[in-house]
């Protein structure tokens, strides 16, 4: 059975004015769909069809010598994860154990935000910024190029920010810092991130 595009967790216009309906229509409806369609064509009739999406990503990574399937499969996974990181009226501050872990790992929420945005700003070209948790609850900020995900290194991401230009160009043109600031301050779903942190440290 081919993989299908998971529905967005919110309506196409639900993130306005911080992320436009037009951006969602292109980013989710065209880019994400294209990665999915290409992956389905590439794995048709192969043993990868029987795997989970994560299994396809890890198999196609091929221990650091990625097969042609990898870029599409990883981008399907990354984008699905990205949509789940946002919500209408997001932003604000985390609470509970996640807030404690951010303070312990970075010193403050503001310092985390600075490091996270810096990871996005210094990722040359296309890629992703990530917040990764280990089993002990230690948090680190990472960046990856193109389709690469921390999954391939056995790490557990709990938050990501897409810094491919198609994530923001229709809204803010080439002003990546403006997009990142909006993402961090107005869009992050901290409750979803906290749930992932709980699972990662269970």
Coordinates of C-alpha atoms in Angstrom, one line a residue:
X1 CA 0.0 0.0 0.0
X2 CA 1.4 3.4 -0.9
X3 CA 1.8 6.0 1.9
X4 CA -0.8 8.7 2.1
X5 CA -0.5 12.4 3.2
X6 CA -1.5 12.8 6.8
X7 CA -4.1 15.5 7.3
X8 CA -2.9 18.8 8.8
X9 CA -3.7 19.1 12.6
X10 CA -5.6 22.4 11.8
X11 CA -7.3 24.2 9.0
X12 CA -5.2 25.7 6.2
X13 CA -6.0 29.3 7.4
X14 CA -5.8 28.5 11.1
X15 CA -2.2 29.8 11.5
X16 CA -3.0 33.2 10.0
X17 CA -1.7 35.9 10.3
X18 CA 1.5 34.3 11.3
X19 CA 1.7 31.7 8.5
X20 CA -0.7 32.3 5.5
X21 CA -3.2 29.9 4.0
X22 CA -1.3 30.4 0.7
X23 CA 1.9 29.2 2.3
X24 CA 0.2 26.1 3.7
X25 CA -1.5 25.4 0.3
X26 CA 1.9 25.4 -1.4
X27 CA 4.1 24.0 1.4
X28 CA 1.8 21.2 2.5
X29 CA -0.4 20.8 -0.6
X30 CA 2.4 20.9 -3.2
X31 CA 5.9 20.4 -1.6
X32 CA 4.9 17.8 1.0
X33 CA 2.7 16.0 -1.5
X34 CA 5.4 15.9 -4.1
X35 CA 7.9 14.3 -1.6
X36 CA 5.3 11.7 -0.8
X37 CA 4.4 11.0 -4.4
X38 CA 8.1 10.6 -5.4
X39 CA 8.8 8.3 -2.4
X40 CA 5.9 6.1 -3.3
X41 CA 7.1 5.8 -6.9
X42 CA 10.6 5.0 -5.7
X43 CA 9.6 2.3 -3.2
X44 CA 6.9 0.7 -5.3
X45 CA 7.4 -3.1 -5.5
X46 CA 10.3 -3.1 -3.0
X47 CA 10.7 -4.4 0.5
X48 CA 10.5 -0.8 1.7
X49 CA 6.8 -0.7 1.0
X50 CA 6.2 -2.9 4.0
X51 CA 8.1 -0.7 6.4
X52 CA 6.9 2.2 8.5
X53 CA 7.8 5.7 7.3
X54 CA 10.5 5.9 10.0
X55 CA 11.8 2.5 8.8
X56 CA 12.0 3.7 5.2
X57 CA 14.0 6.8 6.4
X58 CA 16.4 4.7 8.4
X59 CA 16.9 2.0 5.7
X60 CA 17.4 4.5 2.9
X61 CA 19.9 6.5 5.0
X62 CA 22.0 3.4 4.5
X63 CA 24.5 4.1 7.3
X64 CA 25.4 7.5 5.9
X65 CA 25.5 6.6 2.2
X66 CA 21.9 7.6 1.4
X67 CA 20.0 5.9 -1.4
X68 CA 17.9 8.0 -3.8
X69 CA 14.8 7.2 -1.7
X70 CA 16.2 9.0 1.4
X71 CA 15.7 12.7 0.5
X72 CA 12.0 12.1 -0.3
X73 CA 11.3 9.8 2.6
X74 CA 13.1 12.0 5.2
X75 CA 11.3 15.1 3.8
X76 CA 7.9 13.4 4.2
X77 CA 8.8 12.5 7.9
X78 CA 10.3 16.0 8.6
X79 CA 7.3 17.8 7.2
X80 CA 4.8 15.7 9.0
X81 CA 6.7 16.3 12.2
X82 CA 6.9 20.1 11.4
X83 CA 3.2 20.5 11.1
X84 CA 2.7 18.9 14.5
X85 CA 5.0 21.4 16.1
X86 CA 2.6 24.3 15.4
X87 CA -0.8 25.4 16.5
X88 CA -3.1 28.4 16.2
X89 CA -2.3 30.9 19.0
X90 CA 1.0 29.1 19.7
X91 CA 4.2 30.4 21.2
X92 CA 4.4 31.5 24.8
X93 CA 6.4 29.4 27.2
X94 CA 6.6 25.7 28.1
X95 CA 5.8 24.6 31.6
X96 CA 6.5 21.7 34.0
X97 CA 9.3 19.2 33.3
X98 CA 10.0 20.6 29.8
X99 CA 10.5 24.1 31.2
X100 CA 12.8 22.8 33.9
X101 CA 14.8 20.8 31.3
X102 CA 15.2 23.9 29.1
X103 CA 16.4 26.0 32.0
X104 CA 18.8 23.2 33.1
X105 CA 20.1 22.7 29.5
X106 CA 20.3 26.3 28.3
X107 CA 20.1 28.5 31.4
X108 CA 16.8 30.1 30.3
X109 CA 14.1 30.0 27.7
X110 CA 15.5 33.1 26.1
X111 CA 18.9 31.5 25.7
X112 CA 17.2 28.4 24.1
X113 CA 15.3 30.6 21.7
X114 CA 18.5 32.5 20.7
X115 CA 20.4 29.2 20.1
X116 CA 17.5 27.7 18.2
X117 CA 17.1 30.7 15.9
X118 CA 20.9 30.8 15.5
X119 CA 20.9 27.2 14.3
X120 CA 18.3 28.1 11.7
X121 CA 20.1 31.3 10.7
X122 CA 23.5 29.6 10.2
X123 CA 22.2 26.6 8.3
X124 CA 23.5 27.6 4.9
X125 CA 21.0 26.9 2.1
X126 CA 18.2 24.5 3.0
X127 CA 17.7 22.5 6.1
X128 CA 16.2 22.3 9.6
X129 CA 16.8 23.4 13.2
X130 CA 16.0 20.8 15.9
X131 CA 15.5 20.5 19.6
X132 CA 16.7 17.0 20.6
X133 CA 16.2 15.2 23.9
X134 CA 18.2 12.3 25.3
X135 CA 16.9 9.7 27.8
X136 CA 18.2 11.6 30.8
X137 CA 16.3 14.7 29.7
X138 CA 19.3 16.7 28.5
X139 CA 18.3 19.0 25.6
X140 CA 20.5 20.1 22.7
X141 CA 19.9 22.3 19.7
X142 CA 21.1 20.9 16.3
X143 CA 20.9 21.8 12.6
X144 CA 20.9 19.6 9.6
X145 CA 21.2 20.2 5.9
X146 CA 18.6 19.4 3.3
X147 CA 16.5 16.4 4.3
X148 CA 18.8 15.0 7.1
X149 CA 17.0 14.3 10.4
X150 CA 18.5 13.5 13.8
X151 CA 16.6 10.1 13.6
X152 CA 19.5 8.8 11.5
X153 CA 21.9 9.3 14.4
X154 CA 19.6 7.5 16.8
X155 CA 18.5 10.8 18.4
X156 CA 15.1 11.9 19.5
X157 CA 13.9 15.2 18.1
X158 CA 11.0 16.9 20.0
X159 CA 10.8 20.1 18.0
X160 CA 11.8 21.2 14.5
X161 CA 11.8 24.4 12.4
X162 CA 11.9 24.2 8.6
X163 CA 14.4 26.7 7.2
X164 CA 13.9 25.7 3.5
X165 CA 13.0 28.9 1.7
X166 CA 9.6 27.4 0.6
X167 CA 8.6 27.5 4.3
X168 CA 8.5 31.3 4.3
X169 CA 9.1 32.9 1.0
X170 CA 5.4 33.6 0.1
X171 CA 5.0 35.4 3.5
X172 CA 8.3 37.2 4.1
X173 CA 10.3 36.7 1.0
X174 CA 14.0 36.1 1.9
X175 CA 13.7 37.4 5.4
X176 CA 14.5 34.1 7.3
X177 CA 15.0 35.8 10.6
X178 CA 11.5 37.3 10.5
X179 CA 10.0 33.9 9.8
X180 CA 12.1 32.3 12.6
X181 CA 11.0 34.9 15.1
X182 CA 7.4 34.4 14.3
X183 CA 7.7 30.6 14.5
X184 CA 9.3 30.8 17.9
X185 CA 7.1 33.5 19.4
X186 CA 3.7 32.8 17.8
X187 CA 3.5 29.2 16.4
X188 CA 5.2 26.6 18.6
X189 CA 2.9 24.2 20.2
X190 CA 4.7 23.7 23.5
X191 CA 2.1 21.2 24.8
X192 CA 3.0 18.9 21.8
X193 CA 6.7 19.4 22.5
X194 CA 6.2 18.6 26.2
X195 CA 4.4 15.3 25.3
X196 CA 7.3 14.3 23.1
X197 CA 9.7 15.2 25.9
X198 CA 7.8 12.9 28.2
X199 CA 8.0 10.0 25.8
X200 CA 11.7 10.6 25.1
X201 CA 12.6 10.5 28.8
X202 CA 10.2 7.7 29.9

